[in-house]
Structures are given as C-alpha cells and as structure tokens.
PDB file of C-alpha atoms and ligand atoms in Angstrom:
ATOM      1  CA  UNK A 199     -18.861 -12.804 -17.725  1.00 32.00           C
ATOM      2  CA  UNK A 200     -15.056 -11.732 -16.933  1.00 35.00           C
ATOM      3  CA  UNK A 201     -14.815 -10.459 -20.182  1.00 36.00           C
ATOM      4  CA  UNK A 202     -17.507  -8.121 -19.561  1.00 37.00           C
ATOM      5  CA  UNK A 203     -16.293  -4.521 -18.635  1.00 36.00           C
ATOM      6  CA  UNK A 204     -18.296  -3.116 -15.398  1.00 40.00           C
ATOM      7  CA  UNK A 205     -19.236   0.135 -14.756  1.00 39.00           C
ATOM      8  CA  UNK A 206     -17.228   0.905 -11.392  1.00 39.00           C
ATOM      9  CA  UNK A 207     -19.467   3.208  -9.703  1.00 39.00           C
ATOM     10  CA  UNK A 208     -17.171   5.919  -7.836  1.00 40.00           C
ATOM     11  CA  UNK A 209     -16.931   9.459  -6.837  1.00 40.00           C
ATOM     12  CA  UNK A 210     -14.537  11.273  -8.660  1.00 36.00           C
ATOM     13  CA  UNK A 211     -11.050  11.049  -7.256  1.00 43.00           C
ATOM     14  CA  UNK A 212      -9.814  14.099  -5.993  1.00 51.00           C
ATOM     15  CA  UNK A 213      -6.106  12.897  -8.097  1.00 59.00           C
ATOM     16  CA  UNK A 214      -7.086  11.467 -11.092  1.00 67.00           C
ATOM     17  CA  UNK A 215     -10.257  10.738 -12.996  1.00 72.00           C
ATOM     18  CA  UNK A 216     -11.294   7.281 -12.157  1.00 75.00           C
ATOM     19  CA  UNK A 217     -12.104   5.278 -15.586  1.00 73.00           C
ATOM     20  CA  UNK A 218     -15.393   4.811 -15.858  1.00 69.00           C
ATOM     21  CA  UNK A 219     -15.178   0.937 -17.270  1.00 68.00           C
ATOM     22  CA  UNK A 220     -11.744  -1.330 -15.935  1.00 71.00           C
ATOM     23  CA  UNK A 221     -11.668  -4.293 -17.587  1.00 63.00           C
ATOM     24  CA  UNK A 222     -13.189  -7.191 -15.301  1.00 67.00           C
ATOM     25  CA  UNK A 223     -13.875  -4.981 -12.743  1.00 88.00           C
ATOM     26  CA  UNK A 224     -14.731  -7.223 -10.221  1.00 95.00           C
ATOM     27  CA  UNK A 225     -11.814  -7.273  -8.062  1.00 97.00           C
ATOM     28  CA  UNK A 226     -11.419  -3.538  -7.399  1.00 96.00           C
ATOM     29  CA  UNK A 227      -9.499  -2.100  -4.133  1.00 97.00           C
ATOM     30  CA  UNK A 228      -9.687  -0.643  -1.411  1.00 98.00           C
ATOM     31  CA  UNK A 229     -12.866  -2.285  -0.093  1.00 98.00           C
ATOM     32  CA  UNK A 230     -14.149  -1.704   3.766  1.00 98.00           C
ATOM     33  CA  UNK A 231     -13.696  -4.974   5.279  1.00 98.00           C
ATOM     34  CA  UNK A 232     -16.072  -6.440   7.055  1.00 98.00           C
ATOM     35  CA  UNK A 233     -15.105  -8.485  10.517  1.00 98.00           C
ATOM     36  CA  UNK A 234     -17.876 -10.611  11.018  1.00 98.00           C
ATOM     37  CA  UNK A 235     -18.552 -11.181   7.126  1.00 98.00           C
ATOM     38  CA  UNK A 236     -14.745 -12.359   6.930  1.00 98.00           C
ATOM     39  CA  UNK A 237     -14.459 -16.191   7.167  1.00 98.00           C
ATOM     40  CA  UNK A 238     -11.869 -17.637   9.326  1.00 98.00           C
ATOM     41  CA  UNK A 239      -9.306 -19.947   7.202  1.00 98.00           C
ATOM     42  CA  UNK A 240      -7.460 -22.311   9.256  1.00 98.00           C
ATOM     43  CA  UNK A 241      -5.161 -23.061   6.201  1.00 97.00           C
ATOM     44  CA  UNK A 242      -3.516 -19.798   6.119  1.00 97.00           C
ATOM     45  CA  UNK A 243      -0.026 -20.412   6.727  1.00 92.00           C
ATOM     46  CA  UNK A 244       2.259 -17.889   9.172  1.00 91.00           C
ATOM     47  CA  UNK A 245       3.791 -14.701   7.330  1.00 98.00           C
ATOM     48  CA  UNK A 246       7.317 -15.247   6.493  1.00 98.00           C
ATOM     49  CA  UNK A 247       8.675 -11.457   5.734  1.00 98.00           C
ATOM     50  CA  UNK A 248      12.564 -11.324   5.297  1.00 98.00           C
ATOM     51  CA  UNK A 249      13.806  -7.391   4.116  1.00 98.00           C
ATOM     52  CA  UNK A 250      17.156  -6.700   3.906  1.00 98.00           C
ATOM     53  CA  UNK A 251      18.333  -2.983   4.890  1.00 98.00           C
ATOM     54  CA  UNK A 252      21.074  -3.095   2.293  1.00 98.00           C
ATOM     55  CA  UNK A 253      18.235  -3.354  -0.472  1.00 98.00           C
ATOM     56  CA  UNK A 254      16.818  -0.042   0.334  1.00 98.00           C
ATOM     57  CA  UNK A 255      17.926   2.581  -2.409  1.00 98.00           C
ATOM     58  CA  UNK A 256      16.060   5.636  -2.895  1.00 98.00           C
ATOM     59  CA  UNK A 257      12.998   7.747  -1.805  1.00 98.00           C
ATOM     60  CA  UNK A 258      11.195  10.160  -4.017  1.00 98.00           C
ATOM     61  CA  UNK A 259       7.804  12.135  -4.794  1.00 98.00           C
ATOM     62  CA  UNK A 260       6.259  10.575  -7.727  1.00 98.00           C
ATOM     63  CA  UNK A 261       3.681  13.479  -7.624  1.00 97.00           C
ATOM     64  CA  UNK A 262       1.317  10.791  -5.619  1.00 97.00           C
ATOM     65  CA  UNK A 263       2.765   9.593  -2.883  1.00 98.00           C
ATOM     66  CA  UNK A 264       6.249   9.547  -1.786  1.00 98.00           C
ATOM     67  CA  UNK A 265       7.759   5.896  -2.344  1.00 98.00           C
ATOM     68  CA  UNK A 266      10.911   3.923  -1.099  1.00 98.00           C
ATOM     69  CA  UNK A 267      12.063   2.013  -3.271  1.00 98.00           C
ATOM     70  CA  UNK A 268      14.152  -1.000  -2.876  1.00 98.00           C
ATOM     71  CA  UNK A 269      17.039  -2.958  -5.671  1.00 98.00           C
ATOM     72  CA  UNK A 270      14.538  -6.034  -6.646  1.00 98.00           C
ATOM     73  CA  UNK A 271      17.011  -7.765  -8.536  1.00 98.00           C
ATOM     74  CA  UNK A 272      18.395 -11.001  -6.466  1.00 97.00           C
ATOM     75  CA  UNK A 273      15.594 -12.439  -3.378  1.00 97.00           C
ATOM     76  CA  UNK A 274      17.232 -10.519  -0.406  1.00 98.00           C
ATOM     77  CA  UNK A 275      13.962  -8.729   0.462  1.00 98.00           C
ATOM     78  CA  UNK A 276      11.097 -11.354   0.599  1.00 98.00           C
ATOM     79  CA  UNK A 277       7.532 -12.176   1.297  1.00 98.00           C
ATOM     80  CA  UNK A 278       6.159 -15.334   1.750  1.00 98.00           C
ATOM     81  CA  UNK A 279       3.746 -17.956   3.512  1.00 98.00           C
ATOM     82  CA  UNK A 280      -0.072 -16.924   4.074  1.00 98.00           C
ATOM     83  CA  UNK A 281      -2.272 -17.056   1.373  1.00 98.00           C
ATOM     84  CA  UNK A 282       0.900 -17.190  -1.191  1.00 98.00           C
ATOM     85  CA  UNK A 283       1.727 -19.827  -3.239  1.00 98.00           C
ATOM     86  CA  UNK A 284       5.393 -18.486  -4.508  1.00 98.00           C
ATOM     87  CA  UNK A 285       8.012 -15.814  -2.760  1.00 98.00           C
ATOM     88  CA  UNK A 286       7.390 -12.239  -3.743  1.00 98.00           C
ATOM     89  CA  UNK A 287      10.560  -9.575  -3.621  1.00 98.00           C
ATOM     90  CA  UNK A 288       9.612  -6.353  -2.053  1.00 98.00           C
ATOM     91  CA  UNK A 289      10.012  -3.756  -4.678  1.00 98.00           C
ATOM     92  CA  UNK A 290       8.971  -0.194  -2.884  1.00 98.00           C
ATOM     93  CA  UNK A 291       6.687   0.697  -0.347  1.00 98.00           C
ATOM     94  CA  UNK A 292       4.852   3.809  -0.031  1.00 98.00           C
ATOM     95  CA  UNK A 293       1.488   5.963   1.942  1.00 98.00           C
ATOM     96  CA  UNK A 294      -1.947   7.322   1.777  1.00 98.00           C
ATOM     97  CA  UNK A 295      -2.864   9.861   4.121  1.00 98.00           C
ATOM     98  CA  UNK A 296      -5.905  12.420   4.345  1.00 97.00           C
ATOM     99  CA  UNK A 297      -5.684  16.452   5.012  1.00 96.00           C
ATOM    100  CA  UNK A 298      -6.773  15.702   8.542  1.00 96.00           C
ATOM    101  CA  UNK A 299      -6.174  13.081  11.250  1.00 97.00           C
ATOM    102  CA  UNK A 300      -9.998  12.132  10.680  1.00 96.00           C
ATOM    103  CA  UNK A 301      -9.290  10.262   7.309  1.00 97.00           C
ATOM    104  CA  UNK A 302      -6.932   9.174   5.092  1.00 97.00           C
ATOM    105  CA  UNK A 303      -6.338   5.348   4.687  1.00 98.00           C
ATOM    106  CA  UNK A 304      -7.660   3.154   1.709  1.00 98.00           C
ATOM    107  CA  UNK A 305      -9.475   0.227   3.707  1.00 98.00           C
ATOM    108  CA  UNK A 306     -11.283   0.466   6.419  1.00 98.00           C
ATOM    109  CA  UNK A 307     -12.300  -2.262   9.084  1.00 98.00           C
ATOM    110  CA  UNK A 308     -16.481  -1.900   9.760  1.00 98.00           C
ATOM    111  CA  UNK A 309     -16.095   1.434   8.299  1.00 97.00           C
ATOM    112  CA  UNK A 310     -13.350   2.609  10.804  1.00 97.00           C
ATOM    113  CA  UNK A 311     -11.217   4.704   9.150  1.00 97.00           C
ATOM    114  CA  UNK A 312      -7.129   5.535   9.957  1.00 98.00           C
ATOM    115  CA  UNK A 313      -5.451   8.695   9.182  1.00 98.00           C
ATOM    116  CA  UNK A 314      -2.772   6.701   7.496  1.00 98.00           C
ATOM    117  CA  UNK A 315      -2.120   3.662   5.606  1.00 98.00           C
ATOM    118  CA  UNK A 316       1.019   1.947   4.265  1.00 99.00           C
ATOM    119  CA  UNK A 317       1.531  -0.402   1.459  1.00 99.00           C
ATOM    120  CA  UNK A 318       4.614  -2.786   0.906  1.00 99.00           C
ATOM    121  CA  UNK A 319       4.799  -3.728  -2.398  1.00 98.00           C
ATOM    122  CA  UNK A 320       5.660  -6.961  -3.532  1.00 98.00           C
ATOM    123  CA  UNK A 321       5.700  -8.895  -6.368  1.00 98.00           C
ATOM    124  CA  UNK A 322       6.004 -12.607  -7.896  1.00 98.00           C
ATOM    125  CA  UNK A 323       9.571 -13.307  -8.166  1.00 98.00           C
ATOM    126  CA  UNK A 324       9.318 -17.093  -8.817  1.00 98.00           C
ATOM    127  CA  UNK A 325       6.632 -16.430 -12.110  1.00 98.00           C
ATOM    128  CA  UNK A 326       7.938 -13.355 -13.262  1.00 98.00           C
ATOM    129  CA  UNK A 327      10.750 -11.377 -13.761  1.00 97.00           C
ATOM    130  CA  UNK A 328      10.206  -7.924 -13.686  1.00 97.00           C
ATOM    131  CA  UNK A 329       7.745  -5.843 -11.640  1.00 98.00           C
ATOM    132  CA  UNK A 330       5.956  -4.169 -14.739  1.00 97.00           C
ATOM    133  CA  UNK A 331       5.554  -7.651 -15.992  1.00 97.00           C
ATOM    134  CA  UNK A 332       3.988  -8.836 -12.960  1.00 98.00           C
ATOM    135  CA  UNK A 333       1.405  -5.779 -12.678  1.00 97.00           C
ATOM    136  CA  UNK A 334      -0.364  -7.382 -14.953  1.00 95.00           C
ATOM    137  CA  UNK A 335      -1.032 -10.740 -13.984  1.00 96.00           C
ATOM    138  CA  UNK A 336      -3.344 -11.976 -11.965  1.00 95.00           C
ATOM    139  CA  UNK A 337      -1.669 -12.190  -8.187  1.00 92.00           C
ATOM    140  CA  UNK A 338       1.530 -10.959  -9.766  1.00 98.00           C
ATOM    141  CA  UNK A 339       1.432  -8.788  -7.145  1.00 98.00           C
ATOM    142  CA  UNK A 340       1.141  -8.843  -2.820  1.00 99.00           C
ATOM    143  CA  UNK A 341       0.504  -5.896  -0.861  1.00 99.00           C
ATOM    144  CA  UNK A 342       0.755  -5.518   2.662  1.00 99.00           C
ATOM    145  CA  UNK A 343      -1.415  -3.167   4.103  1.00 99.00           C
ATOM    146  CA  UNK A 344      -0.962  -1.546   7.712  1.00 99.00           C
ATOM    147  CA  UNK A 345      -2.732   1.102   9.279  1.00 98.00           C
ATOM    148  CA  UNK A 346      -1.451   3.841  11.298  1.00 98.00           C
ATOM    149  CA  UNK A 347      -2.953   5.533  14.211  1.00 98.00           C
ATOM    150  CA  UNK A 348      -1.661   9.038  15.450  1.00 98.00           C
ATOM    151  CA  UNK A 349      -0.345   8.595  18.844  1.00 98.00           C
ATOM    152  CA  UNK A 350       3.469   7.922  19.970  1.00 98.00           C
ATOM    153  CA  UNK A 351       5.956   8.818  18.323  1.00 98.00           C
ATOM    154  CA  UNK A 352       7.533   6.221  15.641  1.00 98.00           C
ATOM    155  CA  UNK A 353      11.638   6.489  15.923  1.00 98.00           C
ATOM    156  CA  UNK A 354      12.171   4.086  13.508  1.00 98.00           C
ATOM    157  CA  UNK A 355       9.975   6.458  10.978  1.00 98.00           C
ATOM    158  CA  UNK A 356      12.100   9.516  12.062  1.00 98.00           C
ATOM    159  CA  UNK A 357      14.395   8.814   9.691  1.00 98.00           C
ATOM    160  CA  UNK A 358      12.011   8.492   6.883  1.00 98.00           C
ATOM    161  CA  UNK A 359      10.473  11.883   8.008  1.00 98.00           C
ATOM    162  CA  UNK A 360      13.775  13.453   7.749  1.00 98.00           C
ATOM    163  CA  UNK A 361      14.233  12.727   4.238  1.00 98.00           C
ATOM    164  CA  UNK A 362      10.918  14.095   3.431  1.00 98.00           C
ATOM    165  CA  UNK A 363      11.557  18.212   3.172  1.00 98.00           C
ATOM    166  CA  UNK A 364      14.541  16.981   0.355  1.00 98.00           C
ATOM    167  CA  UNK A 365      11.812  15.492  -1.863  1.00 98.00           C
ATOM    168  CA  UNK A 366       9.043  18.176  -1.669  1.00 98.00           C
ATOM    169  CA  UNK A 367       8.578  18.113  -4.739  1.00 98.00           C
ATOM    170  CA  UNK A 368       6.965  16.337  -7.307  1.00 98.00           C
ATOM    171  CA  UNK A 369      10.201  14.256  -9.581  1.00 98.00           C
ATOM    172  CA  UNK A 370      12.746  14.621  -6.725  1.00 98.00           C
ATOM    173  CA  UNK A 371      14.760  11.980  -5.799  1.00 98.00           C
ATOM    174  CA  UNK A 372      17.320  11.334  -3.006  1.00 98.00           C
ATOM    175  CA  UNK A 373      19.430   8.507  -1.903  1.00 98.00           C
ATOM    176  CA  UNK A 374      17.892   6.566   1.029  1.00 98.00           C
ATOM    177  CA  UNK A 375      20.244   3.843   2.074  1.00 98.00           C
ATOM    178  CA  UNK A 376      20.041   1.081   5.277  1.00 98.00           C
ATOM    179  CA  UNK A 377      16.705   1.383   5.938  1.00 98.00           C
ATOM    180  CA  UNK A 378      14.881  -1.754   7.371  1.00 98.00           C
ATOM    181  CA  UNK A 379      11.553  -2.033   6.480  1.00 98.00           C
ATOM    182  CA  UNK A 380      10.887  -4.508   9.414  1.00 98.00           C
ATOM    183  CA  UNK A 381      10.267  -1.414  11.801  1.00 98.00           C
ATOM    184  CA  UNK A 382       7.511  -0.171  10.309  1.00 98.00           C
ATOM    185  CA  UNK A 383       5.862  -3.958  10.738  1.00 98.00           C
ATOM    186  CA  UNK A 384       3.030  -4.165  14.322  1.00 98.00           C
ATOM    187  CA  UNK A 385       4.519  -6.047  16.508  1.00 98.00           C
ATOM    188  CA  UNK A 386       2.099  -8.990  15.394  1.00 97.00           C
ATOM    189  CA  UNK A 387       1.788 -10.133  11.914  1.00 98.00           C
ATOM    190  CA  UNK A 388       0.360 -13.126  12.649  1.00 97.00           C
ATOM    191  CA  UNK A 389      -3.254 -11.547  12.615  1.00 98.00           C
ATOM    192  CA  UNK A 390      -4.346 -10.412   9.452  1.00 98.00           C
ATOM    193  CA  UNK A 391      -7.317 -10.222   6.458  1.00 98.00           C
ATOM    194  CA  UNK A 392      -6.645 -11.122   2.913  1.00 98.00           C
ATOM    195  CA  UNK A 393      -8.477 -10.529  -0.346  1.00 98.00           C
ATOM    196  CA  UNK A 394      -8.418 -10.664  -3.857  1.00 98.00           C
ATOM    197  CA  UNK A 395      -7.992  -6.851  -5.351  1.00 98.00           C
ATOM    198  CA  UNK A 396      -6.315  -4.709  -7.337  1.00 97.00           C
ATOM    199  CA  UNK A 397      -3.579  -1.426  -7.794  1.00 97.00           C
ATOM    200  CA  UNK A 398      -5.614   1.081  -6.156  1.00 97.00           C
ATOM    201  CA  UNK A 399      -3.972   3.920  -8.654  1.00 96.00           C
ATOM    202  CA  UNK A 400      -3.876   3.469 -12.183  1.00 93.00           C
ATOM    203  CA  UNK A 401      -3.711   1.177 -14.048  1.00 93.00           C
ATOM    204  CA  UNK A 402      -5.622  -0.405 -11.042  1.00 95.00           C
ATOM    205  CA  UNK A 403      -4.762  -4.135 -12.501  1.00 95.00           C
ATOM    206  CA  UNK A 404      -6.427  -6.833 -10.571  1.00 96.00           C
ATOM    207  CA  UNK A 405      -3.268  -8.479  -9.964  1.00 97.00           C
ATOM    208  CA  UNK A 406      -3.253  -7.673  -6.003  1.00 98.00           C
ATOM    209  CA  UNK A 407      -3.347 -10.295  -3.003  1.00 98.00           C
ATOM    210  CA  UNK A 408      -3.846  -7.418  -0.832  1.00 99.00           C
ATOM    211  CA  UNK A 409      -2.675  -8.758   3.303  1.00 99.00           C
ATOM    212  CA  UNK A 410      -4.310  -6.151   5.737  1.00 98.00           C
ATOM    213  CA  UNK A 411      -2.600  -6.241   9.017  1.00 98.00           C
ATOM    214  CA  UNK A 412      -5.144  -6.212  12.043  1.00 98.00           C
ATOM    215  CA  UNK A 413      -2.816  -4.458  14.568  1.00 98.00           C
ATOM    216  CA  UNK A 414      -1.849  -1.263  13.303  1.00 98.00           C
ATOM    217  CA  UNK A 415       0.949   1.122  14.008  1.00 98.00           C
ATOM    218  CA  UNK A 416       1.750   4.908  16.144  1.00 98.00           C
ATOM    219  CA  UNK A 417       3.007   8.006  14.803  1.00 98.00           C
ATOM    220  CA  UNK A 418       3.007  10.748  15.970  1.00 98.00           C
ATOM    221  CA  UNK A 419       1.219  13.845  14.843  1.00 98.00           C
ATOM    222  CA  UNK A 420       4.079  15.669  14.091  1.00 98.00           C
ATOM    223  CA  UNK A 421       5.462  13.323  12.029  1.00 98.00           C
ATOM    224  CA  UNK A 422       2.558  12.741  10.077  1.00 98.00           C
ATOM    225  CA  UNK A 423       2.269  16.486   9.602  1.00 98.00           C
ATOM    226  CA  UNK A 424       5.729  16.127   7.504  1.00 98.00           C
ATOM    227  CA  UNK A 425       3.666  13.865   5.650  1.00 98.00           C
ATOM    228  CA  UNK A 426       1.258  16.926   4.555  1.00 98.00           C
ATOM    229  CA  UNK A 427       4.076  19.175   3.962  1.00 98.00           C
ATOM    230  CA  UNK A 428       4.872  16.964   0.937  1.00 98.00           C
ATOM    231  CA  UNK A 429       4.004  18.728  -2.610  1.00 98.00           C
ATOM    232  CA  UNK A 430       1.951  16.889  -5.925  1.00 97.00           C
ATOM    233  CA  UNK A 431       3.377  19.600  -7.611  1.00 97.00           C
ATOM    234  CA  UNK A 432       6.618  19.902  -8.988  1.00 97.00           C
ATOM    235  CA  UNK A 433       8.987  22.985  -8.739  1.00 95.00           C
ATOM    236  CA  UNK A 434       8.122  24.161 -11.958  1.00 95.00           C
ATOM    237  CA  UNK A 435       4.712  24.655 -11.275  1.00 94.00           C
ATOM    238  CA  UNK A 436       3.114  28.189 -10.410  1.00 90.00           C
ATOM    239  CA  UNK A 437       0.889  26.731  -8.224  1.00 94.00           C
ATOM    240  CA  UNK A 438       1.665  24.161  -4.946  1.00 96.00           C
ATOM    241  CA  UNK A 439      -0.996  22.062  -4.013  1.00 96.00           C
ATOM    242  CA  UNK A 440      -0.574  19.800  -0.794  1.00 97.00           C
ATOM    243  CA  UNK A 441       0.121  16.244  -1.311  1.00 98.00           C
ATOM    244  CA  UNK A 442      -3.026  15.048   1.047  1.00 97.00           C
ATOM    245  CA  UNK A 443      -6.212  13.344   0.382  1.00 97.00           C
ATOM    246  CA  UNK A 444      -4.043  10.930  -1.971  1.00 97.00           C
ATOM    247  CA  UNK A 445      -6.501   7.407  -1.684  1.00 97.00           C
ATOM    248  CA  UNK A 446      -8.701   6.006  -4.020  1.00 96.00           C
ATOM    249  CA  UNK A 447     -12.769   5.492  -2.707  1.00 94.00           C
ATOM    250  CA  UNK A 448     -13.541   2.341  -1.808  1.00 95.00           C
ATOM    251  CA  UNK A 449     -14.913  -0.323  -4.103  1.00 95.00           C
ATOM    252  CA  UNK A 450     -18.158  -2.692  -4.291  1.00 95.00           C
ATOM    253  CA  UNK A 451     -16.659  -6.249  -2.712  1.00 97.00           C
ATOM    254  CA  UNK A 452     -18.580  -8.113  -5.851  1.00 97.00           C
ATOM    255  CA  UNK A 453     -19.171 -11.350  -4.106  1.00 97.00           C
ATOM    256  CA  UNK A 454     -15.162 -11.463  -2.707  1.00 98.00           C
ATOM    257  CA  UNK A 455     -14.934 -12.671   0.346  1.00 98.00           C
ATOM    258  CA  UNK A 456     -12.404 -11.656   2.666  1.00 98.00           C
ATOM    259  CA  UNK A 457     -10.575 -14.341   4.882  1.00 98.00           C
ATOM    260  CA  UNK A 458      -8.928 -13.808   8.121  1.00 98.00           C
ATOM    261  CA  UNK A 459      -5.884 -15.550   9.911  1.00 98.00           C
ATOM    262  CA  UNK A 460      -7.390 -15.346  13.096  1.00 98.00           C
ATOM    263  CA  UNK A 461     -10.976 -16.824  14.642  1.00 95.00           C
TER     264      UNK A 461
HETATM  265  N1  LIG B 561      -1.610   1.597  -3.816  1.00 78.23           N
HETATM  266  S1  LIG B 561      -1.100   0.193  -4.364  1.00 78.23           S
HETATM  267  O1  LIG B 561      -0.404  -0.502  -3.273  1.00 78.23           O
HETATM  268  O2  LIG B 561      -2.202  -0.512  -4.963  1.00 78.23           O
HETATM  269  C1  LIG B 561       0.100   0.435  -5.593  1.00 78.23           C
HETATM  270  C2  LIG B 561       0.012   1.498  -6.458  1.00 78.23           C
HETATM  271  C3  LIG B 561       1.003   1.699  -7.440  1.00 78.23           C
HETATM  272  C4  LIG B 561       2.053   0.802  -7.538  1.00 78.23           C
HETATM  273  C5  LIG B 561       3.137   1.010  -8.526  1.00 78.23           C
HETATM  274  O3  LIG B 561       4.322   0.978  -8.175  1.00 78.23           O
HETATM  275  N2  LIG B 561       2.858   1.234  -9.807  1.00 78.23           N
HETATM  276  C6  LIG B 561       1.585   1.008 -10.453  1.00 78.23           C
HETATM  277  C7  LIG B 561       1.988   0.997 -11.889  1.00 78.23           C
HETATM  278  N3  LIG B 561       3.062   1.955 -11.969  1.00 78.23           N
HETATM  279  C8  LIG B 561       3.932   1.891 -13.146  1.00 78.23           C
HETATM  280  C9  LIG B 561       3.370   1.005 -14.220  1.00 78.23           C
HETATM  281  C10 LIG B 561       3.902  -0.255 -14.394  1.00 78.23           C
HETATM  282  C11 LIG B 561       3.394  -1.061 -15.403  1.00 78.23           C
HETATM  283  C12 LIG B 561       2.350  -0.618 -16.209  1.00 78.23           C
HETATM  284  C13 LIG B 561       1.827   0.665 -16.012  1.00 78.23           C
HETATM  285  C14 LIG B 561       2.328   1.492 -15.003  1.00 78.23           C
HETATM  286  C15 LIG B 561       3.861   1.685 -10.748  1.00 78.23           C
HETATM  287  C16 LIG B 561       2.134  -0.276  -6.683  1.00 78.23           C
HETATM  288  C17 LIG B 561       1.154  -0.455  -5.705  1.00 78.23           C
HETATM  289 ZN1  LIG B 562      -0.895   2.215  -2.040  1.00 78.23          ZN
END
C-alpha cells in the first residue's frame, strides 16, 4: 500500500547518504527512460514557458550545486500547458555534472548518458503559495529537465560561467541580474517525456512532474570545465573537494510509465 515505506535499493551517494526507507517510495527520480516503453499521449498539450529576465536575482553554491535563483513572488516567470493542470512560477534553476565528460546527468534515455543536466524548477503557484509549501505536495512541483552535450560553445551560458569563480565556494552568494532563462531552452520544446517523480536530493518528496526535453543542448568543454572548478566545500574548510559527481543513482520506475509528446 502507499502507506507502506519501501526499501529504495541504491548505491551509496557519493554526497549524501541516501535514506534507506522514503516514505511511499514509489515515485523516486532520476529513472533511465525508456523510448520504446514510453507511450505516446496525443493529449499532451504544447509547452507554454514565459521567464522574465528581470526575475533573475542571485546565483550561489549551496555546497551541491550552484543555483540561480529567481524573485517567485508575482507570475512573471511561468510554466504551463503539457501534462499541467495549473501555472507553475519558476523559482531557481540549477546542474548536475560528472568529473568527466563520460557522465554526469541524472536521467538517461536507453541508458545514454550526458555529461550534464539542467533542472528548472518550478512550482504550483495557483495551489500553493510558497515553494517550501509546495515541496511537499504531490505535483507541487515541475521540473524541466535538459541535457547537455559538450560541443559548441554556449554564449548565452558565458555569462553564467563568468559568475562562477565569485561563488567557489560553498555559502557564497552574488548578485546575478537580467538573465533570461529562455537561452538555455533547445531550440524545440515541443518534443519531450514526462513522468511522475520526485526531488532527486533530499528530502526527495514525490511531488515532481519531472518534463525531460528530447533535444538537448552544446557547451563547450571549457565552459563545462568552470563547472568542475566549483567547490562543495566552503572557505573555512581545510580541505577542498571538487564540486563533481553531484547526481543521485537512478531509481526502479515501479510500474510508472513514462509518456512522450511525440510518436
Ligand atoms: N534536482 S531537483 O530538480 O529534483 C531539485 C532539488 C532540490 C530543490 C530545492 O530547491 N530544494 C529541495 C528542498 N530544499 C529546501 C527544503 C524546502 C522544504 C523542505 C525541506 C528542504 C530546496 C529543487 C529541485
Ligand atoms: Zn536537479
């Protein structure tokens, strides 16, 4: 039953100790999706995604990742249309990466791994008020997920790279103003997967409709090299470790299934 706590089987994060028992546990992310087990829905509507430059705030190390975070307080940065039912506000988006270009995203398509992923967090403005309040409800949350693939250089990421060697550490913060999310989108949207999942760091609520975008994006090497330069550590610390390697394992699907957009 729901209420019965599941043993997720998983290799020991190289972050954080994974829990051994999450409550339901049945909707668990990332998962490797895949293509010819996902069923084609006709019904899903078009992607509407509206972001606003002006909402974009700050960027900082949270000793995880490194996040941007946008103000979430009026619907100037929205998500709506395929397999939601209300608008979502964008709230911060953020990366997973691996040590090398050979790994490093959280889903995979047929076990294809990316060095790179990036998630755009939203969540459900017209049920809930608050982010934290939404992270706990079940699809109080959307996540667009896009891959990225080391090849040309991104110049709408260059500016995002720049700002990196200011946050090195874990705890820093700097300003991060006019930045439009929208460039970091593949040039189609229309083609996508969607599941039902979870926060794929703790406290890995299964509140997710995760939206993984089939076209992914370039970068560069170089500029995902800035990536690795990043610190979990803060400046305190005696010791620096590299902020790499910073994705959860994958999950058992449990039954999900996993629709596309596309036939
Ligand atoms: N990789 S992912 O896309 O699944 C993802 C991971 C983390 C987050 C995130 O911003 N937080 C998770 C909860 N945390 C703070 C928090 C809030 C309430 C209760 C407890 C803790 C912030 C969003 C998306
Ligand atoms: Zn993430």
């Amino acid at each position: 039953t729901a209420s019965s706590s599941r043993f997720v089987l998983s290799r020991v994060h190289p972050m954080w100790q994974e829990p051994l028992a999450i409550p339901g546990g049945d909707r668990q992310s990332p998962i490797n999706i895949t293509m010819r087990k996902s069923i084609y829905d006709p019904h899903l509507q078009p992607l509407s995604i509206r972001y606003d430059p002006r909402t974009c705030q700050q960027i900082w190390n949270n000793g995880y990742s490194f996040l941007v975070e946008f103000d979430d307080t009026t619907d100037k940065s929205t998500l709506r249309g395929g397999p939601l039912e209300d608008q979502y506000r964008l709230c911060q988006f953020h990366f997973h990466w691996g040590e090398s270009n050979a790994w490093g995203s959280e889903h995979t398509v047929d076990r294809c791994l990316y060095p790179a992923e990036l998630h755009l967090v939203h969540w459900n403005s017209e049920k809930y008020s608050l982010f934290e309040e939404a992270v706990m409800e079940e699809n109080g949350l959307a996540v667009i997920g896009i891959f990225l693939k080391v090849g040309k250089r991104h110049d709408g990421l260059q500016k995002l790279v720049d700002a990196l060697p200011a946050i090195r550490h874990k705890d820093s913060v700097v300003e991060f103003t006019r930045f439009d999310p929208g460039c970091l989108l593949p040039s189609n949207t229309d083609n996508y997967w969607t599941y039902a999942g979870s926060l794929t760091t703790p406290p890995l609520t299964e509140a997710v409709t995760w939206i993984i975008m089939k076209q992914h994006i370039e970068v560069s090497h170089d500029q995902l090299a800035v990536f690795r330069s990043l610190l979990f550590t803060s400046a305190e610390e005696e010791a620096q470790k590299s902020m790499v390697n910073n994705f959860r394992c994958q999950q058992p699907l449990r039954g999900r299934t996993v629709r596309s957009s596309f036939s």
